[in-house]
XYZ file of C-alpha atoms in Angstrom:
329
model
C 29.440 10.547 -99.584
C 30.272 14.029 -98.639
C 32.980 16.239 -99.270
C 33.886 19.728 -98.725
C 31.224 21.004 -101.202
C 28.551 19.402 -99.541
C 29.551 21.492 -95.804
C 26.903 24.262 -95.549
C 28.577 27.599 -94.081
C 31.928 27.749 -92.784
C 33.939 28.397 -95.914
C 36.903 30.737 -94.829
C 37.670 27.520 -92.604
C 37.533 24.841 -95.480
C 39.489 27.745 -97.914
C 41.960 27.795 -95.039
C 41.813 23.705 -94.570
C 42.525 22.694 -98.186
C 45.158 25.860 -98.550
C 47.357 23.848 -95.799
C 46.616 20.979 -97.503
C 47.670 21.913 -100.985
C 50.512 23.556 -99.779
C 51.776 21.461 -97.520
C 51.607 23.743 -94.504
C 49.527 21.379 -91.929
C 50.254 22.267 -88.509
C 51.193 20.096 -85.748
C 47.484 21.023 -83.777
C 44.145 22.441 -83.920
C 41.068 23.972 -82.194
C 37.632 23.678 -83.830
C 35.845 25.967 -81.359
C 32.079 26.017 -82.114
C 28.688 24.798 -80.446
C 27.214 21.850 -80.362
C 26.119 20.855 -83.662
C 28.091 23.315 -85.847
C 29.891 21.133 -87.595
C 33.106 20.547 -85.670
C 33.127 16.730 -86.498
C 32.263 16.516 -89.966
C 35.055 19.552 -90.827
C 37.222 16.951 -88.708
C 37.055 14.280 -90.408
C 36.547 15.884 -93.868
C 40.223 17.112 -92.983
C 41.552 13.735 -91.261
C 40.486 12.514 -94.901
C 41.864 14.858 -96.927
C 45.033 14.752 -95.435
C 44.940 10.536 -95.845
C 43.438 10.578 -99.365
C 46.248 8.736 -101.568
C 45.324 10.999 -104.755
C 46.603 14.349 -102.605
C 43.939 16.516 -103.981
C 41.896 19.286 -101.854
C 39.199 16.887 -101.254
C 38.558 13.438 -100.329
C 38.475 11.460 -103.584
C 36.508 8.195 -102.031
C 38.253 5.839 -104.514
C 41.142 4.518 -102.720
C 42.046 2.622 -100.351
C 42.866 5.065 -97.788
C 39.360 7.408 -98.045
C 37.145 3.446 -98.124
C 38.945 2.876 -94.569
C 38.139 6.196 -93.733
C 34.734 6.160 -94.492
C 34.384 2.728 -92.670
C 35.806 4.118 -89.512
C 39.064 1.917 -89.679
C 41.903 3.786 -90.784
C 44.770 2.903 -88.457
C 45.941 6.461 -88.827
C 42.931 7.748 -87.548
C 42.444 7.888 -83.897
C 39.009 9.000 -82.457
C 39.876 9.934 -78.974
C 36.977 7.955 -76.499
C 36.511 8.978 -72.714
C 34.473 6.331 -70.309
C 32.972 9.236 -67.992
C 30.750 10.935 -69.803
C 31.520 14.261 -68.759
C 35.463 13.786 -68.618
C 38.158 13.374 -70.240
C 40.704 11.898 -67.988
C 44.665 11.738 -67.619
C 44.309 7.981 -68.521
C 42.586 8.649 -71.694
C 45.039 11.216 -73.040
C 48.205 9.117 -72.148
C 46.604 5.552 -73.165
C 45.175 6.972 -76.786
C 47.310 9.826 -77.632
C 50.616 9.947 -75.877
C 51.224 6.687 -75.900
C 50.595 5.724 -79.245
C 52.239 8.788 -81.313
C 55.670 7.495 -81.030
C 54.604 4.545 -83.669
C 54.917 5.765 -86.995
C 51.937 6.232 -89.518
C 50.797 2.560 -91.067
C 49.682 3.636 -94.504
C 50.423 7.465 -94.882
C 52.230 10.357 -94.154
C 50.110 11.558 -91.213
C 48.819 10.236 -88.160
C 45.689 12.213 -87.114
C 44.215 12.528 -83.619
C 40.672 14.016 -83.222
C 39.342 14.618 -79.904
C 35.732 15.536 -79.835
C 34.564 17.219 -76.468
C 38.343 18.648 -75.774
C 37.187 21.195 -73.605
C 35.807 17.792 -70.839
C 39.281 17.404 -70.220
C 40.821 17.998 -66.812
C 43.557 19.950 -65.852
C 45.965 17.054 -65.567
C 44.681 16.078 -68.773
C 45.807 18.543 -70.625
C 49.150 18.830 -69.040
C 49.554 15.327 -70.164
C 48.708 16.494 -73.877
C 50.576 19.509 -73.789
C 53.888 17.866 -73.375
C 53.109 15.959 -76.515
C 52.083 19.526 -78.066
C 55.465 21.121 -77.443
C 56.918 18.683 -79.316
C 55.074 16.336 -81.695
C 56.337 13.789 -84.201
C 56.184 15.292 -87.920
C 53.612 13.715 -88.984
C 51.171 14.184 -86.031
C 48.035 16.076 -86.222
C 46.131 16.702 -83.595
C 42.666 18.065 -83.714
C 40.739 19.363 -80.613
C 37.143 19.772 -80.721
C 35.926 22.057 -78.564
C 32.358 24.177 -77.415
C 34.252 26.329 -75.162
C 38.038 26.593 -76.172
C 38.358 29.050 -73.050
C 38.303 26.059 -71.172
C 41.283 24.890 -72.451
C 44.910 25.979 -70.760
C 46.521 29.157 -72.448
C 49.551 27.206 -72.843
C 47.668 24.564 -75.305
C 45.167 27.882 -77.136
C 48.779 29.179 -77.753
C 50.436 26.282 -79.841
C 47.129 25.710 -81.447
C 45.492 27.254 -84.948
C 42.194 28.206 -83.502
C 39.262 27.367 -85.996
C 36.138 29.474 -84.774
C 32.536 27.913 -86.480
C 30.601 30.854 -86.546
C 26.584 30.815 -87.549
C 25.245 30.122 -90.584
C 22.991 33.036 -92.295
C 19.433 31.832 -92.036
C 18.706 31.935 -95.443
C 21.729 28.667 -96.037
C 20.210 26.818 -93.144
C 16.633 26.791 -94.538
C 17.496 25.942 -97.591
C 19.549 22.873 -96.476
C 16.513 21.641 -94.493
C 13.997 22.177 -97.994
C 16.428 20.427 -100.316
C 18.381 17.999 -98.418
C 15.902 16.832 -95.752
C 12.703 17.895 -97.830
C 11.238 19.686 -94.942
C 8.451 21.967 -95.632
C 8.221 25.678 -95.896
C 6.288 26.857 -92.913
C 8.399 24.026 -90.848
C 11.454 24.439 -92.037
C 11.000 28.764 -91.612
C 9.995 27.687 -87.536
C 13.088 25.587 -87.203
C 15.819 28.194 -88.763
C 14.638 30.819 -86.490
C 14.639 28.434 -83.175
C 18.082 27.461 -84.051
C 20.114 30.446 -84.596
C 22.732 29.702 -87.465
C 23.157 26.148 -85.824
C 22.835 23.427 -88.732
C 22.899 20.684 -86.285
C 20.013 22.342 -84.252
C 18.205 22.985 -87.137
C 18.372 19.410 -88.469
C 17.429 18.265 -85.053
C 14.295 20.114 -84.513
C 13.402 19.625 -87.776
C 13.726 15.577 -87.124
C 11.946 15.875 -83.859
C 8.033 14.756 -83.190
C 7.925 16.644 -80.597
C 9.197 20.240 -81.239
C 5.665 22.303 -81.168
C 4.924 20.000 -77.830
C 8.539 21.611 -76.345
C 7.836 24.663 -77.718
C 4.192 25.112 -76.229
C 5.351 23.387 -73.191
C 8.177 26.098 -72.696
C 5.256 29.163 -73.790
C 3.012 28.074 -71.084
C 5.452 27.553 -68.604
C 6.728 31.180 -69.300
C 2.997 32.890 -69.073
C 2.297 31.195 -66.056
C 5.435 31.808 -64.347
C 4.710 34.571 -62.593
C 1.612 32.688 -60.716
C 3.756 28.788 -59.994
C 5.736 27.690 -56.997
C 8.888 26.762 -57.514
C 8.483 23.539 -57.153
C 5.620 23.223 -59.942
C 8.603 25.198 -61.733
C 11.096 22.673 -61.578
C 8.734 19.803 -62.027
C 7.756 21.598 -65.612
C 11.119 21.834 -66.601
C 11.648 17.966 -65.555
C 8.951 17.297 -67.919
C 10.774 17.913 -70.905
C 13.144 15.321 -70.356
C 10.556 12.675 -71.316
C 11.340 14.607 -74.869
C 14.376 13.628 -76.854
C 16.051 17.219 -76.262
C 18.826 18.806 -74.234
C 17.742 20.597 -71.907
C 19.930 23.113 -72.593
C 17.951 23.376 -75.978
C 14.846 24.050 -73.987
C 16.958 26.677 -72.220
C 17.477 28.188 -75.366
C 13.862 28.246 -76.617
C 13.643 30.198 -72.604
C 15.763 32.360 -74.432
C 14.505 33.501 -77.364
C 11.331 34.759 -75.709
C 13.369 37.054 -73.673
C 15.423 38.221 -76.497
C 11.838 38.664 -78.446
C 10.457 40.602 -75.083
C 13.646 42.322 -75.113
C 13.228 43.396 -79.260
C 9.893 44.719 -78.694
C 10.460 46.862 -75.271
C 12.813 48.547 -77.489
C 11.318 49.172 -80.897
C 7.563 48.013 -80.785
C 7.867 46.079 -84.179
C 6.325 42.323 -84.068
C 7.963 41.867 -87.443
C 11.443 40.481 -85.667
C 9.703 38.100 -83.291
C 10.175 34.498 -83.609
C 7.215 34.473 -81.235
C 4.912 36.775 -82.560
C 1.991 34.210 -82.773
C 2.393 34.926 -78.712
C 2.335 39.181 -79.179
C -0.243 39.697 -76.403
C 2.613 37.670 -73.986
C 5.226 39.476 -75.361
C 3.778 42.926 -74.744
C 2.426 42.006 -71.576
C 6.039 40.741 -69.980
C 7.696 44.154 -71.638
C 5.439 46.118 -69.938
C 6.108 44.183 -66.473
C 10.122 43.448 -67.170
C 12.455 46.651 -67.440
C 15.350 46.531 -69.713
C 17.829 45.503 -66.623
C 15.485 42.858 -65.460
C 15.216 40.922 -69.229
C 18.995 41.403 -69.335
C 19.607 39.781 -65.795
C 17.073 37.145 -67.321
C 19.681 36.615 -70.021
C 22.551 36.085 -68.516
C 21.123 33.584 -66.156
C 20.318 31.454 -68.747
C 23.658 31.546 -70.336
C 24.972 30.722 -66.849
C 22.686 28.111 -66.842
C 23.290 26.338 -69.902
C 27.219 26.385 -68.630
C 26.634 24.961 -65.290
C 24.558 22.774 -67.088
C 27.176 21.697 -69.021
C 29.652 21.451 -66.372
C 27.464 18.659 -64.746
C 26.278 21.115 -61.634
C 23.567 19.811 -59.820
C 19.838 20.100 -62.164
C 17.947 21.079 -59.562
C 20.012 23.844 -57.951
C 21.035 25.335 -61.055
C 17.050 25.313 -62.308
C 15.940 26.689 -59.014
C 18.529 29.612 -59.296
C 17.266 30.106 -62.865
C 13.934 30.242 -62.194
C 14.148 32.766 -58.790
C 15.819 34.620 -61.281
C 12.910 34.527 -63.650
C 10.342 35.347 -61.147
C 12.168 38.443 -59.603
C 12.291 40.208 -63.039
């Protein structure tokens, strides 16, 4: 079982967490801002657990009664906010699971703990409904908002809210999770560190994944022969990848990190800071083709990509803008 210790990264937020803890200075609400797969629900629940735990320490002691129902997933004081849609968080949902269950006291302890994973899926009415409850909370409510995007989120809720930013993980932390805790190998675990940019989660899941070098060759031939396809054959490549148990946005970001590597090289010429310098002879041939303006153009769209993405906008419009964009630089 893990506690606070075992949390790789992140450790001004767990000095803050078990500071309000000890001291008995627990707000009313939280944001966890971070993405996907940076930890947001295990520092949740670490803290839902801490603040439950019957022995009052800075960590989850796992011995009584309170942390066992925790670990179990039924602790009555423990709410895990659910949606049905799965890209929204409705009015219904907020009213049914938060406001109108916060009026009834706490069954075992002194808080009653709300976690909302996804926050940032609700809509506007949505969060109307939970800022009322916000404003003015019971004293032992805690509410916990887990977000990708707090900027999503009204002002009015970001303003009575401690924001919680997850930031990335050095490299060096990340591989050395993967080595000792998942006993992935040197050379593999050195390829998935770099593809996943100071995201744990990422790291974890490429590292888990049969298919990564497939993806990643996939995404390398797409992007040499780009230049050459229709769209269509574009857009049916990209479809491709779906047969593969990863986001696309994850692709997106492997799209990415060849830029950023074209991008590193126009500038300084050195192959040692490429994650793709097995693919050099690309590399230097797109800088030569791509100006500076053109890879950062290239860049943005895939940011706006992954966000559209996110925002359930149509696949195929928002890869066909993508990829125009591609071509033309």
């Amino acid at each position: 079982m893990s506690g606070f210790k075992d949390v790789v990264g992140h450790s001004e937020i767990i000095q803050y967490i078990q500071n309000a803890v000890i001291e008995d200075k627990v707000s009313h609400a939280y944001i966890l801002n971070g993405e996907k797969g940076s930890g947001k629900k295990m520092l949740a629940g670490l803290f839902a657990q801490t603040l439950q735990c019957e022995k009052g320490g800075a960590e989850p002691c796992y011995e009584c009664h309170s942390c066992k129902q925790a670990v179990s997933g039924n602790h009555p004081d423990i709410i895990w906010v659910t949606h049905e849609k799965p890209n929204s968080i409705s009015v219904d949902d907020i009213r049914v699971q938060i406001n109108g269950d916060i009026q009834v006291k706490p069954y075992n302890g002194k808080y009653k703990i709300y976690i909302v994973p996804d926050a940032d899926m609700m809509t506007v009415q949505a969060q109307n409904a939970l800022l009322k409850t916000i404003e003015e909370p019971p004293a032992y409510a805690v509410i916990l908002l887990l977000t990708e995007n707090a900027n999503s989120l009204l002002p009015t809720i970001c303003s009575r809210c401690v924001m919680l930013k997850l930031r990335n993980i050095k490299d060096q932390l990340v591989k050395k999770y993967l080595m000792e805790q998942l006993q992935v190998p040197d050379y593999k675990a050195d390829v998935c560190t770099a593809f996943a940019q100071g995201n744990i989660g990422k790291a974890a899941m490429l590292a888990g994944s049969e298919h990564f070098n497939e993806i990643k060759d996939e995404a390398v031939r797409l992007l040499k022969n780009i230049d050459t396809m229709e769209l269509g054959d574009l857009v049916e490549a990209v479809k491709r990848i779906s047969a593969y148990k990863i986001e696309i946005t994850d692709y997106l970001d492997i799209l990415m990190i060849w830029y950023r590597d074209v991008l590193i090289y126009k500038a300084t010429m050195n192959i040692d800071r490429l994650i793709f310098g097995e693919e050099i002879d690309s590399i230097r041939e797109r800088a030569k083709k791509s100006s500076y303006e053109g890879i950062e153009t290239i860049l943005e769209a895939l940011e706006k990509a992954k966000a559209r993405l996110r925002a359930n906008v149509n696949f195929d419009l928002v890869m066909e803008l993508l990829l125009l964009t591609i071509k033309e630089n």
